[in-house]
Coordinates of C-alpha atoms in Angstrom, one line a residue:
M742 CA -8.0 16.0 24.1
G743 CA -11.3 15.6 25.9
T744 CA -14.7 15.2 24.3
N745 CA -17.6 17.6 24.3
K746 CA -21.0 16.1 24.9
E747 CA -22.8 18.8 22.9
E748 CA -20.9 18.4 19.7
S749 CA -22.2 16.4 16.7
A750 CA -20.4 13.5 15.1
K751 CA -19.2 15.8 12.3
Q752 CA -18.0 18.4 14.8
Y753 CA -16.1 15.7 16.7
V754 CA -14.4 14.5 13.5
E755 CA -13.4 18.1 12.6
R756 CA -12.0 18.7 16.1
V757 CA -9.8 15.6 15.9
I758 CA -8.6 16.6 12.4
H759 CA -7.8 20.1 13.7
T760 CA -5.8 18.6 16.6
V761 CA -3.9 16.3 14.3
K762 CA -2.8 19.3 12.2
E763 CA -1.7 21.3 15.2
R764 CA 0.3 18.4 16.6
S765 CA 1.9 17.4 13.2
P766 CA 2.7 20.6 11.3
N767 CA 3.7 20.4 7.6
E768 CA 2.6 16.8 7.1
P769 CA 0.1 17.1 4.1
E770 CA 0.1 13.5 3.1
F771 CA -0.7 12.5 6.7
Y772 CA -3.5 15.1 6.8
Q773 CA -4.9 13.8 3.5
A774 CA -5.2 10.2 4.9
V775 CA -6.7 11.3 8.2
E776 CA -9.3 13.5 6.6
E777 CA -10.4 10.9 4.0
I778 CA -10.9 8.3 6.7
A779 CA -12.2 10.4 9.5
Y780 CA -15.1 12.0 7.5
S781 CA -16.2 8.7 6.2
L782 CA -16.7 7.5 9.8
V783 CA -19.2 10.2 10.7
P784 CA -22.2 7.8 10.2
V785 CA -20.5 5.3 12.5
F786 CA -20.1 7.9 15.3
E787 CA -23.7 9.0 14.8
K788 CA -24.9 5.4 15.2
H789 CA -22.4 4.4 17.9
P790 CA -21.5 7.4 20.1
H791 CA -19.5 5.2 22.5
Y792 CA -16.6 5.4 20.1
I793 CA -16.5 9.1 20.8
K794 CA -16.8 8.5 24.5
H795 CA -13.8 6.2 24.4
A796 CA -11.8 8.7 22.2
V797 CA -11.0 6.0 19.8
L798 CA -10.3 8.3 16.8
E799 CA -8.0 10.5 18.9
R800 CA -6.0 7.5 20.0
M801 CA -6.0 5.9 16.5
T802 CA -4.6 9.1 14.8
E803 CA -1.7 9.3 17.3
P804 CA 0.9 6.7 16.6
D805 CA 2.2 4.5 19.5
R806 CA 5.7 5.8 18.6
M807 CA 7.5 7.5 15.8
I808 CA 11.2 6.5 15.5
T809 CA 13.7 8.5 13.5
F810 CA 17.4 7.8 13.4
R811 CA 20.7 8.5 11.5
V812 CA 21.9 6.0 8.9
A813 CA 25.6 6.6 8.1
W814 CA 27.2 4.4 5.4
M815 CA 30.2 4.4 3.1
D816 CA 30.0 4.1 -0.7
D817 CA 32.4 2.2 -3.0
E818 CA 34.6 5.2 -3.3
G819 CA 35.1 5.5 0.4
V820 CA 32.8 8.6 0.7
I821 CA 30.6 8.7 3.8
H822 CA 26.9 9.5 3.5
V823 CA 24.2 10.2 6.0
N824 CA 20.5 9.4 5.5
R825 CA 17.5 9.6 7.8
G826 CA 15.7 6.4 8.8
Y827 CA 12.1 6.1 10.0
R828 CA 9.8 3.6 11.6
V829 CA 6.3 4.4 12.8
Q830 CA 4.6 1.9 15.0
F831 CA 1.0 3.1 14.7
N832 CA -1.3 0.5 16.3
N833 CA -0.9 -3.0 17.6
A834 CA -4.4 -3.6 19.0
I835 CA -5.0 -6.7 16.9
G836 CA -1.4 -8.0 16.4
P837 CA 2.2 -7.0 16.0
Y838 CA 3.0 -3.9 14.0
K839 CA 3.2 -4.8 10.3
G840 CA 4.1 -2.8 7.3
G841 CA 6.8 -2.3 4.7
L842 CA 10.0 -0.3 4.5
R843 CA 10.4 2.2 1.7
F844 CA 13.8 3.5 0.4
D845 CA 13.2 6.5 -1.7
P846 CA 14.4 10.2 -1.7
S847 CA 10.8 11.3 -1.2
V848 CA 10.5 9.5 2.2
N849 CA 9.8 11.9 5.1
A850 CA 7.8 11.8 8.3
S851 CA 4.5 12.8 6.6
I852 CA 4.7 10.0 4.0
I853 CA 5.6 7.4 6.6
K854 CA 2.8 8.4 8.9
F855 CA 0.2 8.5 6.1
L856 CA 1.3 5.0 5.0
G857 CA 1.3 3.7 8.6
F858 CA -2.2 5.2 9.3
E859 CA -3.6 3.6 6.1
Q860 CA -2.1 0.3 7.2
I861 CA -4.3 0.2 10.3
F862 CA -7.4 -0.2 8.1
K863 CA -5.8 -2.3 5.4
N864 CA -4.4 -4.8 7.8
S865 CA -7.7 -5.0 9.7
L866 CA -9.6 -5.7 6.5
T867 CA -7.4 -8.8 5.7
G868 CA -8.8 -10.6 8.7
Q869 CA -5.3 -11.5 9.8
A870 CA -3.9 -10.8 13.3
I871 CA -1.6 -7.9 12.3
G872 CA -1.3 -4.4 13.6
A873 CA 0.0 -1.4 11.6
G874 CA 3.5 0.1 11.0
K875 CA 5.6 1.6 8.2
G876 CA 9.2 2.6 7.8
G877 CA 12.0 3.5 5.4
A878 CA 14.7 6.0 4.6
D879 CA 15.3 8.9 2.3
F880 CA 17.9 6.8 0.5
N881 CA 17.9 6.3 -3.3
P882 CA 18.9 2.7 -4.1
K883 CA 18.9 3.4 -7.9
G884 CA 22.4 3.3 -9.3
K885 CA 23.9 1.8 -6.2
S886 CA 26.1 -1.3 -6.3
D887 CA 25.2 -4.5 -4.4
M888 CA 27.9 -3.7 -1.8
E889 CA 26.5 -0.2 -1.3
I890 CA 23.0 -1.6 -0.8
M891 CA 24.3 -4.1 1.6
R892 CA 26.3 -1.5 3.7
F893 CA 23.3 0.8 3.8
T894 CA 20.8 -1.8 4.8
Q895 CA 23.2 -3.1 7.5
S896 CA 23.6 0.4 8.9
Y897 CA 19.8 0.9 8.8
M898 CA 19.3 -2.4 10.6
N899 CA 21.8 -1.5 13.3
E900 CA 19.2 0.9 14.7
L901 CA 15.9 -0.6 13.6
S902 CA 16.8 -4.0 15.1
K903 CA 16.2 -2.5 18.6
Y904 CA 12.5 -2.0 17.9
I905 CA 11.4 -5.1 15.9
G906 CA 10.8 -8.8 16.4
P907 CA 8.3 -11.6 15.5
N908 CA 5.9 -10.6 18.2
V909 CA 6.6 -6.9 18.2
D910 CA 7.0 -5.4 14.7
V911 CA 7.5 -7.3 11.5
P912 CA 8.7 -5.2 8.5
A913 CA 8.5 -6.1 4.9
G914 CA 9.5 -4.5 1.5
D915 CA 8.0 -1.6 -0.3
I916 CA 9.2 0.8 -3.0
G917 CA 13.0 0.4 -3.2
V918 CA 13.1 -2.6 -0.9
G919 CA 12.8 -6.0 -2.5
G920 CA 14.0 -9.5 -1.7
R921 CA 17.7 -8.6 -1.9
E922 CA 17.4 -5.8 0.6
I923 CA 15.2 -7.8 3.0
D924 CA 17.7 -10.7 2.9
Y925 CA 20.5 -8.3 3.8
M926 CA 18.4 -7.0 6.7
V927 CA 17.7 -10.6 7.9
G928 CA 21.4 -11.3 7.9
Q929 CA 22.3 -8.3 9.9
Y930 CA 19.4 -8.7 12.3
K931 CA 20.5 -12.3 12.9
R932 CA 24.0 -11.1 13.6
L933 CA 22.9 -8.5 16.1
R934 CA 20.4 -10.7 17.9
G935 CA 22.6 -13.8 18.0
A936 CA 19.5 -15.9 17.0
F937 CA 17.7 -16.8 13.8
E938 CA 14.2 -15.3 14.3
K939 CA 12.7 -16.3 11.0
G940 CA 9.4 -14.5 11.6
A941 CA 11.0 -11.0 12.2
F942 CA 10.6 -10.1 8.5
T943 CA 8.4 -11.0 5.6
G944 CA 9.3 -10.8 1.9
K945 CA 12.3 -13.1 2.5
G946 CA 13.8 -15.4 0.0
I947 CA 12.2 -18.9 -0.1
D948 CA 15.3 -20.6 1.2
V949 CA 15.3 -18.4 4.4
G950 CA 11.7 -18.9 5.2
G951 CA 9.9 -16.7 2.6
S952 CA 6.6 -17.5 1.1
W953 CA 5.7 -18.3 -2.4
M954 CA 3.7 -15.6 -4.3
R955 CA 5.1 -12.7 -2.2
Q956 CA 6.2 -10.6 -5.2
E957 CA 3.0 -11.4 -7.1
S958 CA 0.6 -10.8 -4.3
T959 CA -0.2 -7.1 -4.4
G960 CA -0.7 -7.0 -8.2
Y961 CA -2.6 -10.3 -8.3
G962 CA -4.8 -9.1 -5.3
T963 CA -5.6 -5.8 -7.0
V964 CA -6.8 -7.6 -10.1
Y965 CA -8.9 -10.1 -8.0
F966 CA -10.5 -7.1 -6.3
A967 CA -11.2 -5.4 -9.7
K968 CA -12.7 -8.7 -10.9
R969 CA -15.2 -8.6 -8.1
M970 CA -16.0 -5.0 -8.9
L971 CA -16.7 -5.9 -12.5
E972 CA -18.9 -8.9 -11.5
D973 CA -21.1 -6.5 -9.6
Q974 CA -21.6 -4.8 -13.0
D975 CA -22.4 -8.1 -14.5
K976 CA -19.1 -8.1 -16.4
S977 CA -16.0 -10.1 -16.4
L978 CA -12.4 -9.2 -17.1
E979 CA -12.5 -11.1 -20.4
G980 CA -11.9 -8.6 -23.2
Q981 CA -11.6 -5.5 -21.0
R982 CA -9.1 -2.9 -22.0
V983 CA -6.8 -2.3 -19.1
I984 CA -4.2 0.4 -18.4
V985 CA -1.7 0.1 -15.6
S986 CA 0.6 2.9 -14.3
G987 CA 4.1 2.0 -13.2
A988 CA 6.4 -0.8 -14.2
G989 CA 7.4 -2.2 -10.8
K990 CA 6.4 -5.5 -9.3
V991 CA 2.9 -4.4 -8.4
S992 CA 2.2 -3.2 -12.0
I993 CA 3.9 -6.1 -13.7
Y994 CA 2.0 -8.7 -11.7
A995 CA -1.3 -6.9 -12.0
M996 CA -0.7 -7.0 -15.8
E997 CA 0.2 -10.6 -15.7
K998 CA -2.9 -11.6 -13.8
A999 CA -5.2 -9.4 -15.8
I1000 CA -4.0 -11.0 -19.1
E1001 CA -4.3 -14.4 -17.5
L1002 CA -7.9 -13.7 -16.8
G1003 CA -8.6 -12.6 -20.4
A1004 CA -8.1 -8.8 -20.2
K1005 CA -6.1 -6.9 -22.8
V1006 CA -3.5 -4.6 -21.1
I1007 CA -2.9 -1.8 -23.6
A1008 CA -0.6 0.6 -21.7
C1009 CA 1.8 0.8 -18.9
S1010 CA 4.4 3.4 -17.7
D1011 CA 7.5 4.3 -15.8
S1012 CA 8.8 7.6 -14.6
S1013 CA 10.0 8.4 -18.2
G1014 CA 6.6 8.0 -20.0
Y1015 CA 4.2 5.3 -21.1
I1016 CA 3.9 2.7 -23.9
F1017 CA 0.7 2.0 -25.7
D1018 CA -0.4 -0.8 -28.0
E1019 CA -4.1 -1.3 -28.8
A1020 CA -3.4 -5.0 -29.6
G1021 CA -2.1 -5.6 -26.1
L1022 CA 1.3 -5.6 -24.4
D1023 CA 3.6 -8.5 -23.9
V1024 CA 4.1 -8.7 -20.1
E1025 CA 7.0 -11.2 -20.4
K1026 CA 9.0 -8.7 -22.4
I1027 CA 8.2 -6.0 -19.9
K1028 CA 9.5 -8.3 -17.1
Q1029 CA 12.7 -8.8 -19.0
L1030 CA 13.2 -5.1 -19.5
K1031 CA 12.4 -4.0 -16.0
E1032 CA 13.3 -6.9 -13.8
V1033 CA 16.3 -8.3 -15.6
E1034 CA 17.8 -5.6 -17.8
N1035 CA 16.7 -2.6 -15.6
K1036 CA 15.9 -0.5 -18.7
R1037 CA 13.4 2.2 -19.4
I1038 CA 10.0 1.2 -20.6
S1039 CA 10.6 3.1 -23.9
E1040 CA 13.0 0.2 -24.9
Y1041 CA 9.9 -1.9 -25.4
T1042 CA 9.2 -0.1 -28.7
K1043 CA 12.4 -1.8 -30.1
F1044 CA 10.7 -5.2 -29.5
N1045 CA 7.4 -4.2 -31.2
S1046 CA 7.1 -1.5 -33.9
N1047 CA 3.4 -1.2 -33.4
T1048 CA 3.9 0.1 -29.8
T1049 CA 4.2 3.9 -29.3
F1050 CA 6.0 5.7 -26.5
D1051 CA 4.8 9.0 -25.1
N1052 CA 6.7 11.2 -22.6
E1053 CA 4.4 14.2 -22.8
E1054 CA 0.8 13.1 -22.3
S1055 CA -0.5 11.3 -19.3
I1056 CA -1.3 7.6 -19.5
W1057 CA -4.7 8.4 -18.1
T1058 CA -5.7 10.0 -21.4
I1059 CA -5.9 6.6 -23.1
P1060 CA -9.5 5.2 -23.5
C1061 CA -9.9 2.1 -21.4
D1062 CA -12.4 0.0 -19.4
V1063 CA -10.3 -0.6 -16.3
A1064 CA -7.6 1.7 -14.8
L1065 CA -5.1 0.4 -12.3
P1066 CA -2.9 3.1 -10.8
C1067 CA 0.0 1.2 -9.4
A1068 CA 2.9 3.7 -9.3
T1069 CA 2.9 6.1 -6.3
Q1070 CA 0.8 8.5 -4.2
N1071 CA -1.2 11.3 -5.8
E1072 CA -0.2 10.3 -9.4
L1073 CA -3.8 10.6 -10.7
D1074 CA -5.4 14.1 -10.3
E1075 CA -8.8 15.5 -11.1
N1076 CA -7.9 16.3 -14.7
N1077 CA -6.7 12.7 -15.3
A1078 CA -9.9 11.4 -13.6
R1079 CA -12.1 13.5 -15.9
A1080 CA -10.2 12.3 -19.0
L1081 CA -10.8 8.7 -17.9
I1082 CA -14.5 9.3 -17.2
E1083 CA -15.0 11.0 -20.6
N1084 CA -13.3 8.0 -22.3
G1085 CA -15.7 5.5 -20.6
V1086 CA -13.7 3.9 -17.8
S1087 CA -16.0 1.7 -15.6
V1088 CA -13.6 0.5 -12.8
I1089 CA -10.7 2.1 -11.0
A1090 CA -8.7 -0.1 -8.5
E1091 CA -5.8 1.3 -6.7
G1092 CA -2.7 -0.9 -6.7
A1093 CA -0.5 1.8 -5.1
N1094 CA -1.1 3.6 -1.8
M1095 CA -3.3 6.6 -2.2
P1096 CA -2.4 7.2 -5.9
C1097 CA -5.6 9.2 -6.6
T1098 CA -6.0 12.7 -5.2
H1099 CA -9.1 13.6 -3.2
D1100 CA -10.5 15.6 -6.1
A1101 CA -10.0 12.7 -8.5
I1102 CA -11.9 10.4 -6.2
L1103 CA -14.7 12.9 -5.9
A1104 CA -14.9 13.1 -9.7
F1105 CA -15.1 9.3 -10.0
Q1106 CA -17.8 9.1 -7.3
E1107 CA -19.9 11.9 -8.9
S1108 CA -19.8 10.1 -12.2
D1109 CA -20.8 6.7 -10.6
V1110 CA -17.5 5.1 -11.7
A1111 CA -16.7 2.1 -9.4
F1112 CA -13.7 3.0 -7.3
G1113 CA -11.6 0.5 -5.2
P1114 CA -9.5 2.3 -2.6
G1115 CA -5.9 1.1 -2.0
K1116 CA -6.5 0.0 1.5
A1117 CA -8.8 -2.6 0.1
A1118 CA -7.7 -3.2 -3.4
N1119 CA -4.0 -3.5 -2.8
A1120 CA -4.2 -5.4 0.5
G1121 CA -3.1 -8.6 -1.1
G1122 CA 0.6 -7.8 -0.4
V1123 CA 0.2 -7.5 3.4
A1124 CA -2.3 -10.4 3.4
V1125 CA 0.4 -12.8 1.9
S1126 CA 2.9 -11.3 4.3
A1127 CA 0.6 -12.4 7.1
L1128 CA 0.4 -15.8 5.5
E1129 CA 4.3 -15.9 5.5
M1130 CA 4.2 -15.1 9.3
A1131 CA 1.8 -18.0 9.8
Q1132 CA 4.1 -20.4 7.9
N1133 CA 7.1 -19.2 9.9
S1134 CA 5.3 -19.7 13.2
S1135 CA 4.3 -23.3 12.3
R1136 CA 7.5 -24.1 10.4
V1137 CA 5.7 -25.2 7.3
S1138 CA 5.7 -24.0 3.6
W1139 CA 2.5 -23.8 1.6
S1140 CA 2.4 -24.2 -2.2
F1141 CA 2.0 -21.3 -4.7
E1142 CA -1.4 -22.7 -5.6
A1143 CA -2.6 -22.9 -2.0
I1144 CA -1.5 -19.4 -1.3
D1145 CA -3.1 -18.1 -4.5
Q1146 CA -6.4 -19.6 -3.5
M1147 CA -6.1 -18.1 0.0
L1148 CA -5.4 -14.7 -1.6
Q1149 CA -8.5 -14.9 -3.8
D1150 CA -10.6 -15.8 -0.8
I1151 CA -9.1 -12.9 1.3
M1152 CA -9.7 -10.3 -1.5
T1153 CA -13.3 -11.5 -2.0
D1154 CA -13.9 -11.2 1.7
I1155 CA -12.4 -7.7 1.8
Y1156 CA -14.6 -6.7 -1.1
D1157 CA -17.7 -8.1 0.6
K1158 CA -16.9 -6.5 3.9
S1159 CA -16.4 -3.1 2.3
K1160 CA -19.5 -3.4 0.2
N1161 CA -21.7 -4.5 3.1
A1162 CA -20.4 -1.9 5.6
A1163 CA -21.1 0.9 3.0
Q1164 CA -24.6 -0.4 2.6
E1165 CA -25.2 -0.7 6.4
Y1166 CA -24.2 2.9 7.0
G1167 CA -26.2 4.4 4.2
Q1168 CA -23.4 4.8 1.6
E1169 CA -24.2 2.0 -0.8
G1170 CA -21.6 1.6 -3.5
N1171 CA -19.0 3.7 -1.7
L1172 CA -16.2 1.2 -1.2
I1173 CA -13.9 3.9 0.3
A1174 CA -16.4 4.5 3.2
G1175 CA -17.1 0.8 3.5
A1176 CA -13.4 -0.2 3.7
N1177 CA -12.8 2.6 6.3
I1178 CA -15.8 1.6 8.4
A1179 CA -15.1 -2.2 8.3
G1180 CA -11.4 -1.7 9.1
F1181 CA -12.1 0.9 11.8
K1182 CA -14.8 -1.0 13.7
K1183 CA -12.7 -4.1 14.2
V1184 CA -9.7 -2.2 15.6
A1185 CA -11.8 0.2 17.6
D1186 CA -13.7 -2.6 19.3
V1187 CA -10.5 -4.3 20.4
M1188 CA -9.0 -1.0 21.6
I1189 CA -12.0 -0.4 23.8
A1190 CA -11.9 -4.0 25.1
Q1191 CA -8.2 -3.5 26.0
G1192 CA -8.8 -0.4 28.0
I1193 CA -7.2 3.1 27.9
I1194 CA -3.6 2.5 26.9

């Protein structure tokens, strides 16, 4: 796709988006991510036309490679199943491809590409030497036995192992992929390679080279980012009413850190509905229910009679000061956003990847509600993954406290870079634009320096 010297920066962006849609039909999540990022870069292209000359956006929106493969496996009854596996290696300008693996029935090419594209900017913002990738399979791990999980992950790794390595592509966990699944993959990868390449994965168990604070990192990082947003409003987390969607590890550890910093978490949810208690929820009980007993969030009401469970209304109808969407993409729409605004919310920080729809984000921005986009607010997970890679490379292990301090410093730096970039390009207060611009410029400059490849 060539460039036209007569076109404006906006026309250039629209042409790139049009080409993306032509080349990748029926991929709405990917289009959503590309459009959100590309339009925010118009001021950059106006100020620095050499990015257009070097076709950086065209190259950045086309992944280096998209890998799809068959994953055949046998369940405990001897029945053979076939799933589809994915890995997109999007951009390795600043380091090896890096991004999680998601096992969920919703996984398809569009979702994997949207996540991988967002990862370019998120990983760039961390300041670490990591490129961008994402992967997974349309496999549902819920209800599966340990042996079924093991057989599936081993089959998945039989194919993926050809494309990854410590200096090539370093996967981690995501939805449906935790420490158990990563450890199974590490074992099969070691078996196939005939060598123990400790740095080929992150999110490993501590005894096989994992890092402290890996499971807490995304949730903690989201709260640290929200804390900085509040500080710019001359507020602290102390006494703030917080609602958190989801009840997975991001949500649980966001709740844990928010409570530790003095906030009151009054609601959280899972796919069945939400629980609410104005006096505040007990995160340790939620951990027991979700992480140990694997029960529905509604079971919490048996522990505390003052807590209500609702499976009809949205969690976003609850009045709060801070909202942390931590469940999944596009979970918070315009109607939800307007309910939050009407009820006085002051900060939204995305713990999940793209949980707010485009119209919801516009509503927040029009109402001057501070909005922290996922590529910035939830970058704590990949930041600590990069710290795990650093520990593996140097064969050392840092303490929980040391990593927590590094994470706080990284999240503060991400916030400051996003805020300053937005201000520099005439979009003060717009952290979405700021995060996109700061993340883009670092990768774009390196891409230009490395030539047309």
